[in-house]
Amino acid sequence: MLIAWAVTSGGGGGGKDDAKPGGSDPVESITPGPGSSGPAISQQPGGRDESDDEDGSGGTGGSDGSGESSGGSSDGGSPDGSSTDGTSTGAGDSSGADTAGSGGGGSAGQQVPAGSPLPECKPSAVQLSLRTKVSYGPDDKPKFELIAKNTSSATCKADFGPKSAVLTVTEAGGEDDDPIWSSKDCPAAAGPLFLKVPAGATVIHTVDWNRTLSAPGCATPPSGKAGPGTYLLEAKAPGEPVQRASFVLAKD
């Protein structure tokens, strides 16, 4: 019996020793716990990705791109404006030249002989207008454009000769109203200058002025040339209303 008790007692001691490692088994069984926390942590980066996606969808290229597109369309409108400003500047040149509706169209007229079978243009069939630049630089030679528009259905010829379509330049604010230069004072060719004006078309005759002064009948004109200042330009043709414009000769 004593021997049996000792064996039984020894087995219990072994049970206690086994209990210690056994106690460590629950500790090892806890290790999956942190493993389960892994997914919990992995959800946090997942949340960050979703928030990043939301941020990306909120301020991305969608709105920025549409802003650029709006800016592009706005810029696209600006050329229209620049086109409007370009047209307004041309109109300024034209209105400065008092061409009122003459426009910039037309081409240089074809000269025809005085004895050409073409009939002469009637004043009622031709609209005459005048155009020049608003300002000329110190080294620029002013150019004056006589513009004839044939409003009839028949081709005719118009006389743009210096004594028929007379151009005069007067100094604005001068002591008198006498022109300082006139195309009829002493022209190189005093005869007529007929240009063909096709039906419904517009032709342009350009006269260059070298800024020299003139006197009637080829008399000796005052010395020197026209200086800086504002000048008035007039065009007179038989049966046509007087056309007027103004321009500036800029300082050096």
mmCIF file of C-alpha atoms in Angstrom:
data_model
loop_
_atom_site.group_PDB
_atom_site.id
_atom_site.type_symbol
_atom_site.label_atom_id
_atom_site.label_comp_id
_atom_site.label_asym_id
_atom_site.label_seq_id
_atom_site.Cartn_x
_atom_site.Cartn_y
_atom_site.Cartn_z
ATOM 1 C CA MET A 1 0.000 0.000 0.000
ATOM 2 C CA LEU A 2 2.857 2.398 0.825
ATOM 3 C CA ILE A 3 4.433 1.588 -2.489
ATOM 4 C CA ALA A 4 1.129 2.197 -4.298
ATOM 5 C CA TRP A 5 0.704 5.542 -2.532
ATOM 6 C CA ALA A 6 4.212 6.631 -3.522
ATOM 7 C CA VAL A 7 3.540 5.811 -7.169
ATOM 8 C CA THR A 8 0.233 7.623 -7.038
ATOM 9 C CA SER A 9 1.835 10.580 -5.301
ATOM 10 C CA GLY A 10 4.634 10.671 -7.870
ATOM 11 C CA GLY A 11 2.075 10.689 -10.699
ATOM 12 C CA GLY A 12 0.345 13.677 -9.129
ATOM 13 C CA GLY A 13 3.631 15.509 -8.962
ATOM 14 C CA GLY A 14 4.077 14.741 -12.579
ATOM 15 C CA GLY A 15 0.586 16.175 -13.121
ATOM 16 C CA LYS A 16 1.630 19.401 -11.478
ATOM 17 C CA ASP A 17 4.684 19.628 -13.655
ATOM 18 C CA ASP A 18 2.537 18.925 -16.699
ATOM 19 C CA ALA A 19 0.132 21.636 -15.541
ATOM 20 C CA LYS A 20 2.838 24.261 -15.913
ATOM 21 C CA PRO A 21 3.490 23.485 -19.533
ATOM 22 C CA GLY A 22 -0.228 23.043 -19.897
ATOM 23 C CA GLY A 23 -0.648 26.546 -18.525
ATOM 24 C CA SER A 24 1.656 27.741 -21.245
ATOM 25 C CA ASP A 25 -0.620 26.173 -23.869
ATOM 26 C CA PRO A 26 -3.359 28.747 -23.264
ATOM 27 C CA VAL A 27 -0.684 31.416 -23.655
ATOM 28 C CA GLU A 28 0.243 29.916 -26.996
ATOM 29 C CA SER A 29 -3.433 29.787 -27.880
ATOM 30 C CA ILE A 30 -3.514 33.580 -27.356
ATOM 31 C CA THR A 31 -1.018 34.071 -30.189
ATOM 32 C CA PRO A 32 -3.767 33.901 -32.790
ATOM 33 C CA GLY A 33 -5.206 36.936 -30.986
ATOM 34 C CA PRO A 34 -2.547 39.319 -32.339
ATOM 35 C CA GLY A 35 -3.007 37.556 -35.644
ATOM 36 C CA SER A 36 -6.631 38.687 -35.609
ATOM 37 C CA SER A 37 -5.462 42.233 -34.775
ATOM 38 C CA GLY A 38 -3.487 42.133 -38.001
ATOM 39 C CA PRO A 39 -6.611 42.381 -40.107
ATOM 40 C CA ALA A 40 -7.837 45.166 -37.818
ATOM 41 C CA ILE A 41 -4.660 47.079 -38.625
ATOM 42 C CA SER A 42 -4.928 46.204 -42.257
ATOM 43 C CA GLN A 43 -8.351 47.851 -42.292
ATOM 44 C CA GLN A 44 -6.770 51.181 -41.326
ATOM 45 C CA PRO A 45 -4.618 51.413 -44.457
ATOM 46 C CA GLY A 46 -7.690 50.292 -46.316
ATOM 47 C CA GLY A 47 -9.563 53.279 -44.880
ATOM 48 C CA ARG A 48 -6.722 55.579 -45.869
ATOM 49 C CA ASP A 49 -6.900 54.314 -49.447
ATOM 50 C CA GLU A 50 -10.625 54.982 -49.534
ATOM 51 C CA SER A 51 -10.169 58.457 -48.100
ATOM 52 C CA ASP A 52 -7.415 59.092 -50.657
ATOM 53 C CA ASP A 53 -9.810 57.980 -53.387
ATOM 54 C CA GLU A 54 -12.428 60.347 -52.044
ATOM 55 C CA ASP A 55 -9.896 63.181 -51.947
ATOM 56 C CA GLY A 56 -8.793 62.282 -55.427
ATOM 57 C CA SER A 57 -12.361 62.284 -56.706
ATOM 58 C CA GLY A 58 -13.101 65.547 -54.939
ATOM 59 C CA GLY A 59 -10.351 67.765 -56.229
ATOM 60 C CA THR A 60 -8.860 65.974 -59.137
ATOM 61 C CA GLY A 61 -8.475 66.730 -62.587
ATOM 62 C CA GLY A 62 -12.196 66.656 -62.953
ATOM 63 C CA SER A 63 -12.690 70.070 -61.510
ATOM 64 C CA ASP A 64 -9.223 71.308 -62.399
ATOM 65 C CA GLY A 65 -9.656 69.989 -65.895
ATOM 66 C CA SER A 66 -13.018 71.699 -66.233
ATOM 67 C CA GLY A 67 -11.435 74.888 -64.920
ATOM 68 C CA GLU A 68 -8.787 74.701 -67.615
ATOM 69 C CA SER A 69 -11.461 73.939 -70.140
ATOM 70 C CA SER A 70 -13.404 76.953 -68.949
ATOM 71 C CA GLY A 71 -10.241 78.993 -69.120
ATOM 72 C CA GLY A 72 -9.643 77.578 -72.576
ATOM 73 C CA SER A 73 -13.129 78.522 -73.688
ATOM 74 C CA SER A 74 -12.638 81.887 -72.082
ATOM 75 C CA ASP A 75 -9.371 82.205 -73.945
ATOM 76 C CA GLY A 76 -11.241 81.018 -76.977
ATOM 77 C CA GLY A 77 -13.629 83.887 -76.421
ATOM 78 C CA SER A 78 -10.765 86.280 -76.114
ATOM 79 C CA PRO A 79 -9.633 85.781 -79.698
ATOM 80 C CA ASP A 80 -13.238 86.602 -80.559
ATOM 81 C CA GLY A 81 -12.780 89.671 -78.477
ATOM 82 C CA SER A 82 -9.283 90.157 -79.982
ATOM 83 C CA SER A 83 -11.043 89.549 -83.331
ATOM 84 C CA THR A 84 -13.637 92.194 -82.114
ATOM 85 C CA ASP A 85 -10.699 94.451 -80.889
ATOM 86 C CA GLY A 86 -8.884 93.810 -84.339
ATOM 87 C CA THR A 87 -12.101 94.818 -86.220
ATOM 88 C CA SER A 88 -12.599 97.820 -83.942
ATOM 89 C CA THR A 89 -8.995 99.019 -84.652
ATOM 90 C CA GLY A 90 -9.580 98.662 -88.432
ATOM 91 C CA ALA A 91 -12.800 100.543 -88.004
ATOM 92 C CA GLY A 92 -10.854 103.157 -86.119
ATOM 93 C CA ASP A 93 -8.562 103.596 -89.086
ATOM 94 C CA SER A 94 -11.536 103.731 -91.378
ATOM 95 C CA SER A 95 -13.556 106.053 -89.199
ATOM 96 C CA GLY A 96 -10.445 108.162 -88.732
ATOM 97 C CA ALA A 97 -10.480 108.357 -92.492
ATOM 98 C CA ASP A 98 -14.218 109.054 -92.538
ATOM 99 C CA THR A 99 -14.832 106.172 -94.895
ATOM 100 C CA ALA A 100 -18.131 105.238 -93.234
ATOM 101 C CA GLY A 101 -18.929 101.836 -94.548
ATOM 102 C CA SER A 102 -16.390 101.783 -97.350
ATOM 103 C CA GLY A 103 -14.636 98.866 -95.681
ATOM 104 C CA GLY A 104 -11.164 97.608 -96.505
ATOM 105 C CA GLY A 105 -12.258 95.609 -99.596
ATOM 106 C CA GLY A 106 -11.470 96.449 -103.177
ATOM 107 C CA SER A 107 -8.443 96.311 -105.407
ATOM 108 C CA ALA A 108 -6.312 98.708 -107.400
ATOM 109 C CA GLY A 109 -8.267 99.935 -110.368
ATOM 110 C CA GLN A 110 -7.293 99.019 -113.919
ATOM 111 C CA GLN A 111 -6.406 102.094 -115.958
ATOM 112 C CA VAL A 112 -8.194 102.475 -119.262
ATOM 113 C CA PRO A 113 -7.675 105.034 -122.073
ATOM 114 C CA ALA A 114 -9.773 108.167 -122.093
ATOM 115 C CA GLY A 115 -11.210 107.005 -125.415
ATOM 116 C CA SER A 116 -12.317 103.667 -124.020
ATOM 117 C CA PRO A 117 -15.845 102.680 -125.087
ATOM 118 C CA LEU A 118 -16.759 102.234 -121.423
ATOM 119 C CA PRO A 119 -19.223 104.898 -120.301
ATOM 120 C CA GLU A 120 -18.153 107.311 -117.601
ATOM 121 C CA CYS A 121 -19.529 106.482 -114.169
ATOM 122 C CA LYS A 122 -22.489 108.578 -113.125
ATOM 123 C CA PRO A 123 -22.267 110.100 -109.635
ATOM 124 C CA SER A 124 -25.509 108.335 -108.734
ATOM 125 C CA ALA A 125 -23.931 104.967 -109.584
ATOM 126 C CA VAL A 126 -20.634 105.390 -107.720
ATOM 127 C CA GLN A 127 -20.040 105.943 -104.025
ATOM 128 C CA LEU A 128 -16.779 107.736 -103.329
ATOM 129 C CA SER A 129 -15.035 107.497 -99.963
ATOM 130 C CA LEU A 130 -11.671 108.432 -98.506
ATOM 131 C CA ARG A 131 -9.279 106.541 -96.259
ATOM 132 C CA THR A 132 -5.912 107.171 -94.618
ATOM 133 C CA LYS A 133 -4.060 105.983 -91.535
ATOM 134 C CA VAL A 134 -4.709 107.770 -88.279
ATOM 135 C CA SER A 135 -1.012 108.415 -87.619
ATOM 136 C CA TYR A 136 2.264 108.356 -89.538
ATOM 137 C CA GLY A 137 5.758 108.044 -88.107
ATOM 138 C CA PRO A 138 8.546 110.550 -88.820
ATOM 139 C CA ASP A 139 9.860 108.505 -91.737
ATOM 140 C CA ASP A 140 6.497 107.420 -93.151
ATOM 141 C CA LYS A 141 5.087 108.752 -96.395
ATOM 142 C CA PRO A 142 1.347 109.383 -95.984
ATOM 143 C CA LYS A 143 -0.911 107.463 -98.332
ATOM 144 C CA PHE A 144 -4.388 108.643 -99.283
ATOM 145 C CA GLU A 145 -6.865 106.157 -100.730
ATOM 146 C CA LEU A 146 -9.788 107.167 -102.918
ATOM 147 C CA ILE A 147 -12.315 104.339 -102.929
ATOM 148 C CA ALA A 148 -15.023 104.045 -105.572
ATOM 149 C CA LYS A 149 -17.824 101.513 -105.238
ATOM 150 C CA ASN A 150 -19.987 100.855 -108.284
ATOM 151 C CA THR A 151 -23.510 100.224 -107.032
ATOM 152 C CA SER A 152 -24.957 99.792 -110.508
ATOM 153 C CA SER A 153 -25.223 96.714 -112.712
ATOM 154 C CA ALA A 154 -23.069 98.205 -115.482
ATOM 155 C CA THR A 155 -19.287 98.522 -115.685
ATOM 156 C CA CYS A 156 -18.039 102.088 -116.117
ATOM 157 C CA LYS A 157 -14.891 104.196 -115.881
ATOM 158 C CA ALA A 158 -14.191 106.867 -113.262
ATOM 159 C CA ASP A 159 -11.753 109.769 -113.513
ATOM 160 C CA PHE A 160 -9.287 109.797 -110.626
ATOM 161 C CA GLY A 161 -7.063 112.442 -112.195
ATOM 162 C CA PRO A 162 -5.493 115.019 -109.837
ATOM 163 C CA LYS A 163 -7.759 117.787 -111.158
ATOM 164 C CA SER A 164 -10.948 115.729 -111.142
ATOM 165 C CA ALA A 165 -10.683 113.929 -107.816
ATOM 166 C CA VAL A 166 -8.936 116.732 -105.929
ATOM 167 C CA LEU A 167 -7.125 115.972 -102.695
ATOM 168 C CA THR A 168 -6.095 118.760 -100.309
ATOM 169 C CA VAL A 169 -4.213 118.799 -97.015
ATOM 170 C CA THR A 170 -4.780 121.564 -94.457
ATOM 171 C CA GLU A 171 -3.006 122.079 -91.150
ATOM 172 C CA ALA A 172 -5.500 121.712 -88.303
ATOM 173 C CA GLY A 173 -5.586 124.764 -86.068
ATOM 174 C CA GLY A 174 -3.439 126.743 -88.485
ATOM 175 C CA GLU A 175 -3.558 130.503 -88.954
ATOM 176 C CA ASP A 176 -5.705 130.160 -92.082
ATOM 177 C CA ASP A 177 -7.730 127.501 -93.822
ATOM 178 C CA ASP A 178 -5.680 127.482 -97.000
ATOM 179 C CA PRO A 179 -4.375 124.029 -97.944
ATOM 180 C CA ILE A 180 -0.652 123.485 -97.619
ATOM 181 C CA TRP A 181 -0.823 120.904 -100.406
ATOM 182 C CA SER A 182 -3.285 120.123 -103.211
ATOM 183 C CA SER A 183 -3.176 117.478 -105.921
ATOM 184 C CA LYS A 184 -4.292 120.037 -108.527
ATOM 185 C CA ASP A 185 -1.628 122.685 -107.744
ATOM 186 C CA CYS A 186 1.185 121.269 -109.855
ATOM 187 C CA PRO A 187 0.547 117.636 -110.836
ATOM 188 C CA ALA A 188 3.125 115.646 -112.750
ATOM 189 C CA ALA A 189 0.371 114.591 -115.146
ATOM 190 C CA ALA A 190 -2.563 116.990 -115.339
ATOM 191 C CA GLY A 191 -4.733 114.877 -117.648
ATOM 192 C CA PRO A 192 -7.529 112.519 -116.648
ATOM 193 C CA LEU A 193 -6.825 109.148 -115.087
ATOM 194 C CA PHE A 194 -9.645 106.758 -115.900
ATOM 195 C CA LEU A 195 -9.986 103.545 -113.939
ATOM 196 C CA LYS A 196 -12.329 100.703 -114.791
ATOM 197 C CA VAL A 197 -14.958 100.135 -112.103
ATOM 198 C CA PRO A 198 -16.733 96.789 -112.676
ATOM 199 C CA ALA A 199 -20.409 96.478 -111.833
ATOM 200 C CA GLY A 200 -20.902 95.895 -108.110
ATOM 201 C CA ALA A 201 -17.150 96.108 -107.462
ATOM 202 C CA THR A 202 -14.892 98.447 -105.495
ATOM 203 C CA VAL A 203 -11.631 99.920 -106.775
ATOM 204 C CA ILE A 204 -8.987 101.879 -104.879
ATOM 205 C CA HIS A 205 -6.733 104.648 -106.155
ATOM 206 C CA THR A 206 -3.779 105.472 -103.887
ATOM 207 C CA VAL A 207 -1.993 108.812 -103.811
ATOM 208 C CA ASP A 208 1.363 109.179 -102.008
ATOM 209 C CA TRP A 209 2.313 112.484 -100.409
ATOM 210 C CA ASN A 210 5.979 113.221 -99.735
ATOM 211 C CA ARG A 211 5.083 115.969 -97.220
ATOM 212 C CA THR A 212 6.258 118.771 -99.515
ATOM 213 C CA LEU A 213 4.159 121.920 -99.747
ATOM 214 C CA SER A 214 2.549 123.175 -102.949
ATOM 215 C CA ALA A 215 1.225 126.398 -104.451
ATOM 216 C CA PRO A 216 -1.468 126.931 -107.134
ATOM 217 C CA GLY A 217 -0.318 127.082 -110.730
ATOM 218 C CA CYS A 218 3.057 125.518 -109.959
ATOM 219 C CA ALA A 219 4.149 128.677 -108.177
ATOM 220 C CA THR A 220 7.094 128.430 -105.805
ATOM 221 C CA PRO A 221 5.793 126.849 -102.628
ATOM 222 C CA PRO A 222 7.042 127.671 -99.111
ATOM 223 C CA SER A 223 10.291 125.950 -98.285
ATOM 224 C CA GLY A 224 10.482 122.927 -96.037
ATOM 225 C CA LYS A 225 8.066 120.111 -95.440
ATOM 226 C CA ALA A 226 5.011 119.560 -93.273
ATOM 227 C CA GLY A 227 6.052 119.174 -89.649
ATOM 228 C CA PRO A 228 4.570 117.159 -86.802
ATOM 229 C CA GLY A 229 0.949 117.896 -86.043
ATOM 230 C CA THR A 230 -2.633 117.109 -86.989
ATOM 231 C CA TYR A 231 -3.829 117.585 -90.554
ATOM 232 C CA LEU A 232 -7.173 117.578 -92.343
ATOM 233 C CA LEU A 233 -7.612 115.731 -95.627
ATOM 234 C CA GLU A 234 -10.360 116.442 -98.138
ATOM 235 C CA ALA A 235 -11.431 114.830 -101.392
ATOM 236 C CA LYS A 236 -13.673 116.555 -103.932
ATOM 237 C CA ALA A 237 -15.055 114.992 -107.110
ATOM 238 C CA PRO A 238 -17.749 116.263 -109.507
ATOM 239 C CA GLY A 239 -21.222 115.315 -108.353
ATOM 240 C CA GLU A 240 -19.918 113.684 -105.170
ATOM 241 C CA PRO A 241 -20.211 114.937 -101.588
ATOM 242 C CA VAL A 242 -16.966 116.177 -100.043
ATOM 243 C CA GLN A 243 -15.097 113.434 -98.185
ATOM 244 C CA ARG A 244 -13.023 114.350 -95.126
ATOM 245 C CA ALA A 245 -10.491 112.632 -92.891
ATOM 246 C CA SER A 246 -7.788 113.568 -90.419
ATOM 247 C CA PHE A 247 -4.349 112.209 -89.623
ATOM 248 C CA VAL A 248 -1.331 112.943 -87.472
ATOM 249 C CA LEU A 249 2.317 113.337 -88.395
ATOM 250 C CA ALA A 250 4.131 112.119 -85.315
ATOM 251 C CA LYS A 251 7.189 113.777 -83.799
ATOM 252 C CA ASP A 252 10.695 112.357 -84.115
#
